[in-house]
Tab-separated table of C-alpha atoms in Angstrom:
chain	number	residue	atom	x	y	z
A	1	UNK	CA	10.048	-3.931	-17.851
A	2	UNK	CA	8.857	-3.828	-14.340
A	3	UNK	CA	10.864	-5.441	-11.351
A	4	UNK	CA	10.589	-5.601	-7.263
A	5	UNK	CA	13.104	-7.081	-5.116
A	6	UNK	CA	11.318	-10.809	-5.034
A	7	UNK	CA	10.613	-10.571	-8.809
A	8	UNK	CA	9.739	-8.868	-12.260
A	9	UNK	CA	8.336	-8.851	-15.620
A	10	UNK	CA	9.990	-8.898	-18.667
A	11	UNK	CA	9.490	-6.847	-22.257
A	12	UNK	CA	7.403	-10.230	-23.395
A	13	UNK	CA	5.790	-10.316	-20.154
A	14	UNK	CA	7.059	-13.010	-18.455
A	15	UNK	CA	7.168	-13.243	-15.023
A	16	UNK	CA	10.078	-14.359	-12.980
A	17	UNK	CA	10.790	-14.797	-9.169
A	18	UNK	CA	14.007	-14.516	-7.504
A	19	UNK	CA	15.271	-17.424	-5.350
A	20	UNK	CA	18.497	-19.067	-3.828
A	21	UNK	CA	18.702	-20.904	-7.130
A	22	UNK	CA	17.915	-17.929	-9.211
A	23	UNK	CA	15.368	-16.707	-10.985
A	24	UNK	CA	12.629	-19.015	-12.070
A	25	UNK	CA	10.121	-18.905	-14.302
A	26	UNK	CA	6.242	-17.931	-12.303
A	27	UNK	CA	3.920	-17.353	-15.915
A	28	UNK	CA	3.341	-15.109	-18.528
A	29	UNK	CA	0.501	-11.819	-18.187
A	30	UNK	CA	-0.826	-10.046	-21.234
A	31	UNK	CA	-3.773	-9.201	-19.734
A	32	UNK	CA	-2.472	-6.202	-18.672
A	33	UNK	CA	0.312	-4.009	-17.302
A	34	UNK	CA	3.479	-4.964	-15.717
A	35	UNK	CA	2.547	-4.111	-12.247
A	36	UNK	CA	-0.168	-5.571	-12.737
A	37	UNK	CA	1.161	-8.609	-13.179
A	38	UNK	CA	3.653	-8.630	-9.964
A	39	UNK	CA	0.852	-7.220	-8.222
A	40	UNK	CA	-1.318	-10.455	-9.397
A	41	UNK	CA	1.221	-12.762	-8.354
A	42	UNK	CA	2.344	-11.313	-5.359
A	43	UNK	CA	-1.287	-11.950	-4.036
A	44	UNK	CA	-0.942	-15.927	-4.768
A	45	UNK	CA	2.183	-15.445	-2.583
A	46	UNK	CA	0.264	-13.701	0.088
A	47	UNK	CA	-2.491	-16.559	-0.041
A	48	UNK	CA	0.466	-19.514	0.524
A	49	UNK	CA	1.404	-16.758	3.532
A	50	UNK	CA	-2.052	-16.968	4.877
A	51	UNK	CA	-2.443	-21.292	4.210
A	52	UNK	CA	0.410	-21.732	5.821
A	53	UNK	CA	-0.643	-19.253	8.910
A	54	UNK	CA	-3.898	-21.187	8.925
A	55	UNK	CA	-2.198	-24.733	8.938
A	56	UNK	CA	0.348	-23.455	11.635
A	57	UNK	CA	-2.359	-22.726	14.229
A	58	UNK	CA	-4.377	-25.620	13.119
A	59	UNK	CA	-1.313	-28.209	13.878
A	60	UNK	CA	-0.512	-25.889	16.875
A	61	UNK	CA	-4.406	-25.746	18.536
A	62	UNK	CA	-6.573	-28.587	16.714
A	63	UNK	CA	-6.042	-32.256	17.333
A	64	UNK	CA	-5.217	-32.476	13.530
A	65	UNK	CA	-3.498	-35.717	12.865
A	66	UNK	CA	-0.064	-36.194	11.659
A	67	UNK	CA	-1.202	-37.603	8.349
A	68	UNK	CA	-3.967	-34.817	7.629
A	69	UNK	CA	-1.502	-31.926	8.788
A	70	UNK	CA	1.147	-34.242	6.304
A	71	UNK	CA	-1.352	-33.784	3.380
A	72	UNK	CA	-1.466	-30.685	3.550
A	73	UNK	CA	2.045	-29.303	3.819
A	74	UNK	CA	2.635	-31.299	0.943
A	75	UNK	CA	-0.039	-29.775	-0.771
A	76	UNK	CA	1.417	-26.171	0.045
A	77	UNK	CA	4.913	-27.375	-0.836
A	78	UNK	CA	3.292	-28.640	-4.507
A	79	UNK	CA	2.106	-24.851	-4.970
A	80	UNK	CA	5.102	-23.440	-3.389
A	81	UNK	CA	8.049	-25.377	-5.506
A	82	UNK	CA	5.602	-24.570	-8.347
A	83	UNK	CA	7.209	-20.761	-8.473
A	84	UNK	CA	3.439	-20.086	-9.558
A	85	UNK	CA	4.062	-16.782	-7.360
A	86	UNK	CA	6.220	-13.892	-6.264
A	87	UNK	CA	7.425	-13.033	-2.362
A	88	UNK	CA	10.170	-14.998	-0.386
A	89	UNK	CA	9.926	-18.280	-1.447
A	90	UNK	CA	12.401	-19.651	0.924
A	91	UNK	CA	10.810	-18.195	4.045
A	92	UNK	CA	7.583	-20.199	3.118
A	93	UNK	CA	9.901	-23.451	2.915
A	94	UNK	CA	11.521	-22.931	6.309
A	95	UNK	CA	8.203	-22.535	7.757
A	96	UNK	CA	6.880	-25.782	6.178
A	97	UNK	CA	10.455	-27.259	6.990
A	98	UNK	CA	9.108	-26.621	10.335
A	99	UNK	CA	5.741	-27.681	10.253
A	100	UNK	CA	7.149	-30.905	9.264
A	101	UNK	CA	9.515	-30.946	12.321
A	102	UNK	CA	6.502	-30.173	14.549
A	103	UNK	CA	4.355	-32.747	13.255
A	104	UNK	CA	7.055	-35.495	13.415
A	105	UNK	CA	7.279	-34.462	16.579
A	106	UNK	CA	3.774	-34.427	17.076
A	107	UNK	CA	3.364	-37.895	16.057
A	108	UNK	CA	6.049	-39.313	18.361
A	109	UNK	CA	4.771	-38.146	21.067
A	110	UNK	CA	0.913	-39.536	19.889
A	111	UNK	CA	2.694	-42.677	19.499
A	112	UNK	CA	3.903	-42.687	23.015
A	113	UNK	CA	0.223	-41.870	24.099
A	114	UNK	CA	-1.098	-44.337	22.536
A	115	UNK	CA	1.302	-46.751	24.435
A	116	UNK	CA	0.181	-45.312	27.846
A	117	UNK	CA	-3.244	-45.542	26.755
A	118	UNK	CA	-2.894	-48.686	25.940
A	119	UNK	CA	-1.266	-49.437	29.542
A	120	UNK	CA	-3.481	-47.879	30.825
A	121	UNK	CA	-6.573	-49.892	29.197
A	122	UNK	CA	-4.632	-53.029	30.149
A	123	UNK	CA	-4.408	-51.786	33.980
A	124	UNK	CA	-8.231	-50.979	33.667
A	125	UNK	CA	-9.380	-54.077	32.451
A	126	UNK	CA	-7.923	-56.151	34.890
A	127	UNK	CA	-8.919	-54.194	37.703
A	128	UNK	CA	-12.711	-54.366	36.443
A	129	UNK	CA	-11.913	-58.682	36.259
A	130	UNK	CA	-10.864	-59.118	39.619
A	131	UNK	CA	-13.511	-56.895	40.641
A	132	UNK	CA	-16.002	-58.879	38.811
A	133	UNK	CA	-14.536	-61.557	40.369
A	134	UNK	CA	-15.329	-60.637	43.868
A	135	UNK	CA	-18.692	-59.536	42.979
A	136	UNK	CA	-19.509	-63.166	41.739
A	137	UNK	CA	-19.192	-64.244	45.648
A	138	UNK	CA	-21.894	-61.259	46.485
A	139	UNK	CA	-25.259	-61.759	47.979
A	140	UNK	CA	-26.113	-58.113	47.530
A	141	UNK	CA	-28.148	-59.269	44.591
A	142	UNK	CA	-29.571	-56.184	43.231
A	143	UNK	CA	-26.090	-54.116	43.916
A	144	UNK	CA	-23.432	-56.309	42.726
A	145	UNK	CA	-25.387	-56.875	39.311
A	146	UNK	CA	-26.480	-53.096	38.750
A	147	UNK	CA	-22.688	-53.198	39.314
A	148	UNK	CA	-21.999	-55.122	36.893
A	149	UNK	CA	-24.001	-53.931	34.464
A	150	UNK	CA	-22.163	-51.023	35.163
A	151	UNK	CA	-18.643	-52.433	34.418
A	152	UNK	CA	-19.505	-53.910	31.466
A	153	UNK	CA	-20.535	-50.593	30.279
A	154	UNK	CA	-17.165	-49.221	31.506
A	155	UNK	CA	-15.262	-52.365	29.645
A	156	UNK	CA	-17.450	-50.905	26.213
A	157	UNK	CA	-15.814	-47.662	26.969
A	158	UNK	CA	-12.233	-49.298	27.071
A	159	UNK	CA	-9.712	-49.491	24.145
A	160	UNK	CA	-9.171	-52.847	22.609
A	161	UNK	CA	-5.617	-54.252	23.694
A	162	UNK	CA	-4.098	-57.036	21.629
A	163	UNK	CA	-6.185	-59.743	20.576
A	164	UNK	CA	-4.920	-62.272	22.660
A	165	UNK	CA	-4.594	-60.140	26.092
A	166	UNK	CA	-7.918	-58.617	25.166
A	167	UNK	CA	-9.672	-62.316	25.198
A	168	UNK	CA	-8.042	-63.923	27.929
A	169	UNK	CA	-8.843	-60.636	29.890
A	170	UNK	CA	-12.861	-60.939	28.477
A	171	UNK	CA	-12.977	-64.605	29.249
A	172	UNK	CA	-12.335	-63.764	32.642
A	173	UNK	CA	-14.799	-61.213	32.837
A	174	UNK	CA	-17.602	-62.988	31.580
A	175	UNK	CA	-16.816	-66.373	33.550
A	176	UNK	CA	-17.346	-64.090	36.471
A	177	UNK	CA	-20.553	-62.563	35.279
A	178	UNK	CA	-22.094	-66.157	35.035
A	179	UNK	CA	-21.387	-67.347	37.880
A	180	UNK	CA	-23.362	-64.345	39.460
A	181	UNK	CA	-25.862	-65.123	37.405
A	182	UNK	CA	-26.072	-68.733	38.292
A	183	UNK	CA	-26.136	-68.268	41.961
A	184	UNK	CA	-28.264	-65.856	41.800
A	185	UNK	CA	-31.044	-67.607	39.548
A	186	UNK	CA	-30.676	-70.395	42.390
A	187	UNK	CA	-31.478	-67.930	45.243
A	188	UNK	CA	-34.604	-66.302	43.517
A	189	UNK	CA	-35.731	-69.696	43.003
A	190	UNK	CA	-35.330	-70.417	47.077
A	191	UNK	CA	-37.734	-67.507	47.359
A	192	UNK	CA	-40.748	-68.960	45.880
A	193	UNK	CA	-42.075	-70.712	48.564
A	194	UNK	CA	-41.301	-67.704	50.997
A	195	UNK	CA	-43.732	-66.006	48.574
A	196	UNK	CA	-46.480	-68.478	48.049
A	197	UNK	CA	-46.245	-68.032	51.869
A	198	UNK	CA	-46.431	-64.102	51.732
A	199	UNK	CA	-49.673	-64.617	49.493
A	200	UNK	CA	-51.347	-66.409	51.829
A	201	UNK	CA	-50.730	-63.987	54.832
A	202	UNK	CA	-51.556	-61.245	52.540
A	203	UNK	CA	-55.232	-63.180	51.471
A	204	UNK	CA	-56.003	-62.666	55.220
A	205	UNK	CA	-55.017	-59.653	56.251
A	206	UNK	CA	-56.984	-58.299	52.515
A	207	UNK	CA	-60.066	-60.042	54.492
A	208	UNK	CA	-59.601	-58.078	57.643
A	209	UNK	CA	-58.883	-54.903	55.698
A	210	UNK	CA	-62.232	-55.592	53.965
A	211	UNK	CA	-64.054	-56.024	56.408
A	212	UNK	CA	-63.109	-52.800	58.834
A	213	UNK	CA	-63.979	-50.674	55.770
A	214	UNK	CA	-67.218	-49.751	57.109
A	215	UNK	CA	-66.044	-49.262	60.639
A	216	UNK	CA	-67.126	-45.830	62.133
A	217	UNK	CA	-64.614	-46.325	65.546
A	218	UNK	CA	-62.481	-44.019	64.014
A	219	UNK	CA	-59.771	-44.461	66.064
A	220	UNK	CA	-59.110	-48.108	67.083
A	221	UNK	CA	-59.976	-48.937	63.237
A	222	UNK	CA	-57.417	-46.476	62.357
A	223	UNK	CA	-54.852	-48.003	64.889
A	224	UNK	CA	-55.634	-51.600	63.565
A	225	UNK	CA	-55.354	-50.545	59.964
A	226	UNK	CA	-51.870	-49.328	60.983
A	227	UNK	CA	-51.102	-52.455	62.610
A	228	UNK	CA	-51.617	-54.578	58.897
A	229	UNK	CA	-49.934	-52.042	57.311
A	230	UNK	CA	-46.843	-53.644	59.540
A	231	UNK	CA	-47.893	-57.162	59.078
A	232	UNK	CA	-47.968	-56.284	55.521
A	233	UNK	CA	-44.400	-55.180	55.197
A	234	UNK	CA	-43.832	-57.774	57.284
A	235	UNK	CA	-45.478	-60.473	55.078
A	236	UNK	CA	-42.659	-60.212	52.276
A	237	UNK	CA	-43.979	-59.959	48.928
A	238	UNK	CA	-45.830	-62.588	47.177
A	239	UNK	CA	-45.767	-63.481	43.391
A	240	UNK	CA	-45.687	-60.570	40.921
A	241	UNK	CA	-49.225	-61.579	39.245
A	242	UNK	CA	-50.799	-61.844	42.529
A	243	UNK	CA	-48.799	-58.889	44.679
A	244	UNK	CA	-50.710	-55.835	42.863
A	245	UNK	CA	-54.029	-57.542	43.013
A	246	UNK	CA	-53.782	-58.027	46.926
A	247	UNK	CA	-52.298	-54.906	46.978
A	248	UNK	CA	-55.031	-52.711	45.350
A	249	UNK	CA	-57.396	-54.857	47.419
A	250	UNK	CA	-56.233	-54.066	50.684
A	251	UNK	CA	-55.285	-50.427	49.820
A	252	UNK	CA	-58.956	-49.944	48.423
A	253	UNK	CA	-60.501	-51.030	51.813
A	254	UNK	CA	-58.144	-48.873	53.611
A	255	UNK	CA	-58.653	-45.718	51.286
A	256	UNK	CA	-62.780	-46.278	52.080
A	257	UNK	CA	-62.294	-46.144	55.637
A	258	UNK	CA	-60.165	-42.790	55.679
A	259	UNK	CA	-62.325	-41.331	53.238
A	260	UNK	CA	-65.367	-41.768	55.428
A	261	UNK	CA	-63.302	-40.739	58.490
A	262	UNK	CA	-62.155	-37.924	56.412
A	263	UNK	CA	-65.672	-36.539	55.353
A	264	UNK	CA	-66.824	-36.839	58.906
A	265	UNK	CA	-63.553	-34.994	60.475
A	266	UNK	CA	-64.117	-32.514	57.614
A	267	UNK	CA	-67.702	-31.755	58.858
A	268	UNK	CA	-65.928	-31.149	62.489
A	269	UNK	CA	-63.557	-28.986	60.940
A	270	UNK	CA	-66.247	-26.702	59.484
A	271	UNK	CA	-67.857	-26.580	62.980
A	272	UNK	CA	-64.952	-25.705	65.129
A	273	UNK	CA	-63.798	-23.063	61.958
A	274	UNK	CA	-67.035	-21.814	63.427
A	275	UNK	CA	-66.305	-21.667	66.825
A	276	UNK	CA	-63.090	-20.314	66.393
A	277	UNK	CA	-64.905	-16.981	64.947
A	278	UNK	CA	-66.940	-17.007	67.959
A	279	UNK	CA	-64.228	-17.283	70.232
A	280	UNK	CA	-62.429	-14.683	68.531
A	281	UNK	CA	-65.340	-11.733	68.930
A	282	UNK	CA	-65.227	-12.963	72.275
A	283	UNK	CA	-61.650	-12.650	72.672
A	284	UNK	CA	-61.720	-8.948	70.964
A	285	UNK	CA	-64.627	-8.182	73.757
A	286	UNK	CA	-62.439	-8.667	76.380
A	287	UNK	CA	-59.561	-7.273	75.168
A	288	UNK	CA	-61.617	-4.260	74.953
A	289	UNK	CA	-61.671	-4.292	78.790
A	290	UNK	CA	-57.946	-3.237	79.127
A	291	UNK	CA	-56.480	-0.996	80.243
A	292	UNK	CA	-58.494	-1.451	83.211
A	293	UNK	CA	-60.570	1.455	84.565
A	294	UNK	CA	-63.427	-0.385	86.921
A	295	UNK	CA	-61.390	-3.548	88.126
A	296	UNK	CA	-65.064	-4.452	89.639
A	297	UNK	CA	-67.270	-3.779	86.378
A	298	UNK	CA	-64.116	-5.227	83.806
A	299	UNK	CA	-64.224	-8.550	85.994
A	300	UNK	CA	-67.540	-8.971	86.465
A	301	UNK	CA	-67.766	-8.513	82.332
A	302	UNK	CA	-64.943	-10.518	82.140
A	303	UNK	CA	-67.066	-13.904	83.880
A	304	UNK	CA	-69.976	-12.983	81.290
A	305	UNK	CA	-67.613	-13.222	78.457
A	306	UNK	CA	-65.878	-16.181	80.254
A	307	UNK	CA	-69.604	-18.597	80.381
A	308	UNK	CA	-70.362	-17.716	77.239
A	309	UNK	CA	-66.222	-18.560	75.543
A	310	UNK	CA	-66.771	-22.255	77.718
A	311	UNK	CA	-70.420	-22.543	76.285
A	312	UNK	CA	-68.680	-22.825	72.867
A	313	UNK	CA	-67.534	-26.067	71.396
A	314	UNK	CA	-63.775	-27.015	70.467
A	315	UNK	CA	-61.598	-24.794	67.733
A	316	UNK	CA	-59.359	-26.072	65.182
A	317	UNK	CA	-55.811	-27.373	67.443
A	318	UNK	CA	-53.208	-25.290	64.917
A	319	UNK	CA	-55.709	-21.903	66.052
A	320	UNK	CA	-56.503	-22.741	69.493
A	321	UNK	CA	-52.806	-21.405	71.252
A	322	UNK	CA	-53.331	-17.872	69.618
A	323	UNK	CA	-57.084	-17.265	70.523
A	324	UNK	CA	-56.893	-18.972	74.116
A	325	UNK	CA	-53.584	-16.799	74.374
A	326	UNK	CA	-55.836	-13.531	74.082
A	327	UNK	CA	-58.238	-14.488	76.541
A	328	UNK	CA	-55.060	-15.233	78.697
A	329	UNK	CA	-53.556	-11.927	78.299
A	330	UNK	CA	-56.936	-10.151	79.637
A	331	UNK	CA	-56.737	-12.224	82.275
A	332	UNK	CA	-53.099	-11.822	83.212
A	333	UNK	CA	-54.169	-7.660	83.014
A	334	UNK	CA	-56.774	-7.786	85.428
A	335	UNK	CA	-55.122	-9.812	88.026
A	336	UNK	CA	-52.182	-7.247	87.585
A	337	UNK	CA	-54.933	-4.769	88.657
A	338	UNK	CA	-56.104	-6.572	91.297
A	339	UNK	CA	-52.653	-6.682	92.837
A	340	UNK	CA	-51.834	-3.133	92.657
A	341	UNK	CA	-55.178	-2.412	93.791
A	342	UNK	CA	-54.983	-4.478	96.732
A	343	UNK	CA	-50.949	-2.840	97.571
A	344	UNK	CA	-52.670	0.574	97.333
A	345	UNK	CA	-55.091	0.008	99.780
A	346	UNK	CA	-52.556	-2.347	101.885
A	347	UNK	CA	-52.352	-0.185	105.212
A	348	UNK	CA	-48.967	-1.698	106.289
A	349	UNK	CA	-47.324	-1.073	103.560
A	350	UNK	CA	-48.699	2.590	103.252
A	351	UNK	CA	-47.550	2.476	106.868
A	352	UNK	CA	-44.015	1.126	105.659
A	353	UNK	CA	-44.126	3.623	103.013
A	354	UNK	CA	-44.645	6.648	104.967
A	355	UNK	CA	-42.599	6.016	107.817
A	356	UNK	CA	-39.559	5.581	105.054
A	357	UNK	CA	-40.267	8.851	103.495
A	358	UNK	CA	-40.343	10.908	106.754
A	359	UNK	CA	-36.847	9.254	107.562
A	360	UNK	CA	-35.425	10.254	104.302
A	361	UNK	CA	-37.373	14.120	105.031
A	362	UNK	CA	-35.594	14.258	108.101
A	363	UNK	CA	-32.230	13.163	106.618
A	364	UNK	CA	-32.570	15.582	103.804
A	365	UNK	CA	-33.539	18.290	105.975
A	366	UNK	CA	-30.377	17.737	108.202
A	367	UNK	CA	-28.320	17.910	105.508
A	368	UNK	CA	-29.085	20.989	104.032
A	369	UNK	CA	-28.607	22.528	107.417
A	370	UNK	CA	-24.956	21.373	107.564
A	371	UNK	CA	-24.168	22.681	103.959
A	372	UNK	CA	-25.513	26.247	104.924
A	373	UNK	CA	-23.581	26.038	108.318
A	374	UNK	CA	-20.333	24.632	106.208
A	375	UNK	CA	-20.928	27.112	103.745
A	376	UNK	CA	-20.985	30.218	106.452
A	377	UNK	CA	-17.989	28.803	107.894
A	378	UNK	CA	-16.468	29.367	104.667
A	379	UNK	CA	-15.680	25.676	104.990
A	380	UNK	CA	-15.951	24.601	100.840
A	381	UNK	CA	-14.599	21.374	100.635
A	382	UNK	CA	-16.990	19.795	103.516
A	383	UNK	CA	-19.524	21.686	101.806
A	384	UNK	CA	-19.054	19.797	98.636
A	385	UNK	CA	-18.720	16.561	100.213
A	386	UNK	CA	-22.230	16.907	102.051
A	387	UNK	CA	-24.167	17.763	98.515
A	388	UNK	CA	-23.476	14.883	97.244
A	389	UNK	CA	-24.608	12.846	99.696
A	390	UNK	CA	-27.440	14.809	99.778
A	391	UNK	CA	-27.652	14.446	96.132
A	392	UNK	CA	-28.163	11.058	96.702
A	393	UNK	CA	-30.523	11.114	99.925
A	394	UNK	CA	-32.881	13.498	97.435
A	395	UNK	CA	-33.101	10.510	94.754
A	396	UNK	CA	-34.332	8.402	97.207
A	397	UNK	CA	-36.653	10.702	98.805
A	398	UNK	CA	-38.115	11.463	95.613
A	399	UNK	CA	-38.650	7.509	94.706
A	400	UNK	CA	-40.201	7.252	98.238
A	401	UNK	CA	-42.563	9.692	97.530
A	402	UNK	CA	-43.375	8.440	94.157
A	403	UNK	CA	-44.511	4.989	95.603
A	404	UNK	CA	-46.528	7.061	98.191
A	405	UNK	CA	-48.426	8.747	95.562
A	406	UNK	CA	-49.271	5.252	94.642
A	407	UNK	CA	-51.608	4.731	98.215
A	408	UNK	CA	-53.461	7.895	97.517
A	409	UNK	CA	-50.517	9.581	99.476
């Protein structure tokens, strides 16, 4: 006989489990040994363990219903009061006990959901009636019935509520739809003869249109094409199976026009592309000019360069900034020249500039005298106090004589 403390096997090989009532009766093994045969049995517990794990998180993480997770502890229980395997019975009952409580639970409070839910349908549906409601007074045609459409699709979405609530609510709903409808039909139909007079308007302007197609004034053609384009818009639209017809009509005579004025502009394009390379191996002539070293020879080059840059047709208007810019710049450098050529050679200020520089000689030259005499009289501190302002005196004498240098001086 072979035994464990949830169960054993007798001499005949039955095998028993121990529970709060006592032993009962889980099968009979001949197939082999004793231990065998808990060890057999004691996996079928271990399989109820793991169901009943599996069903725990199910109830605890799925949205399982109450009547599936129901099913299914009953089905565990079946195999469980069954004895049909050894462990601790009684702990698998407690946790089914358990189960049961939570799914009870579970279902009272789905029961109470459903009640809001239910509310809250109700609540819904009457706000999307009045609101229907109000939109059946709208003239925003095309917006109140796209929004509509768009309730009834959120009214689809809805829970049914009682059968009576539900159709009084629906009634509503659709009485209001209707009457959009109605009013609406009557306002499209109001329209008609506003378009039979839109098709008219449009005949003429297609007429005019037409006959500008073969205009070459680019310009005031262009302006009065622009100008039916407004009375167009303006026009309104006509009926459907005459709108696209006019339309293609006048948008063909247009689209002839700006093609021709296209291929024409495109043939100026390609000339002033051609220019602009001109202009800019004139542009890197001059540029070569700078820095200046013969102001006379660079500006007389410069006027060559300058009659033959004017003798040159127009360049592209997105390039024309950057390449006139270069010719600018050149320009800009050699009047620069001229200037400080002309305050080189200007005898007042080389007058200005030398009388300044002997003044700030003389002043230096004073002061140095005093610091030696300061100095032999042993007198330090005055001595200090004249270097720096003859520190000072020297900076300015030296920036003098800097701008001299720049007379020839």
């Amino acid at each position: 006989m072979s035994s464990d403390p949830w169960g054993r096997v007798d001499e005949t090989g039955t095998v028993y489990v121990r529970t709060a009532d006592g032993e009962q009766v889980v099968g009979s093994w001949q197939a082999g040994s004793p231990d065998e045969a808990l060890a057999y049995f004691e996996r079928k517990y271990e399989g109820l363990v793991v169901e009943i794990g599996l069903l725990e998180r199910r109830v605890k993480t799925t949205d399982l219903s109450a009547k599936d997770a129901q099913i299914a502890i009953d089905h565990i229980r079946e195999q469980v009061d069954a004895h049909h395997a050894v462990g601790d019975l009684e702990a698998l009952k407690k946790r089914l006990d358990k189960l049961v409580e939570t799914v009870d639970a579970r279902r009272e409070e789905r029961k109470v959901q459903r009640a809001k839910q239910s509310d809250e349908a109700r609540h819904s549906k009457e706000a999307l009636v009045v609101e229907a409601e109000e939109l059946a007074q709208s003239d925003q045609w095309r917006a109140a019935g796209e929004r509509l459409r768009s309730l009834v699709d959120t009214w689809k979405g809805l829970p049914r509520l009682d059968r009576k609530s539900d159709d009084e609510l629906w009634h509503r709903f659709s009485h209001a739809r209707s009457a959009f409808s109605k009013r609406r039909k009557a306002h499209f139909a109001s329209l008609d003869a506003q378009r039979e007079d839109a098709r008219k308007t449009k005949e003429k302007l297609v007429a005019e249109a037409e006959s500008l197609s073969a205009s070459t004034d680019w310009g005031p053609t262009a302006a009065r094409y622009r100008e039916l384009m407004a009375d167009w818009k303006a026009a309104g639209r006509a009926q459907r199976e005459h709108e696209d017809d006019l339309w293609n009509r006048f948008r063909g005579a247009q689209d002839v026009f700006f093609a021709a004025r296209s291929s024409v502009f495109a043939e100026r394009d390609a000339e002033q592309s051609e220019n602009l390379k001109l202009k800019e191996e004139l542009a890197e002539e001059a540029e070569k000019l700078v820095p200046v070293q013969d102001l006379k020879a660079a500006r007389a080059a410069f006027r060559s360069i300058n009659e033959r840059w004017e003798a040159i047709g127009h360049v592209p208007r997105d390039a024309r900034p950057k390449v006139e810019g270069r010719m600018h710049a050149v320009e800009r450098a050699l009047q620069e020249s001229e200037e400080a050529e002309w305050r080189r050679t200007n005898p007042e200020a080389r007058a200005r500039a030398e009388g300044l520089t002997g003044q700030l000689q003389a002043a230096v030259d004073k002061l140095q005298g005093q610091i030696e005499t300061a100095r032999a009289a042993g007198n330090t501190s005055r001595a200090d106090k004249l270097q720096k302002e003859l520190d000072g005196r020297q900076a300015l004498l030296d920036q003098a004589l800097k701008g001299l240098q720049e007379f020839g001086g």
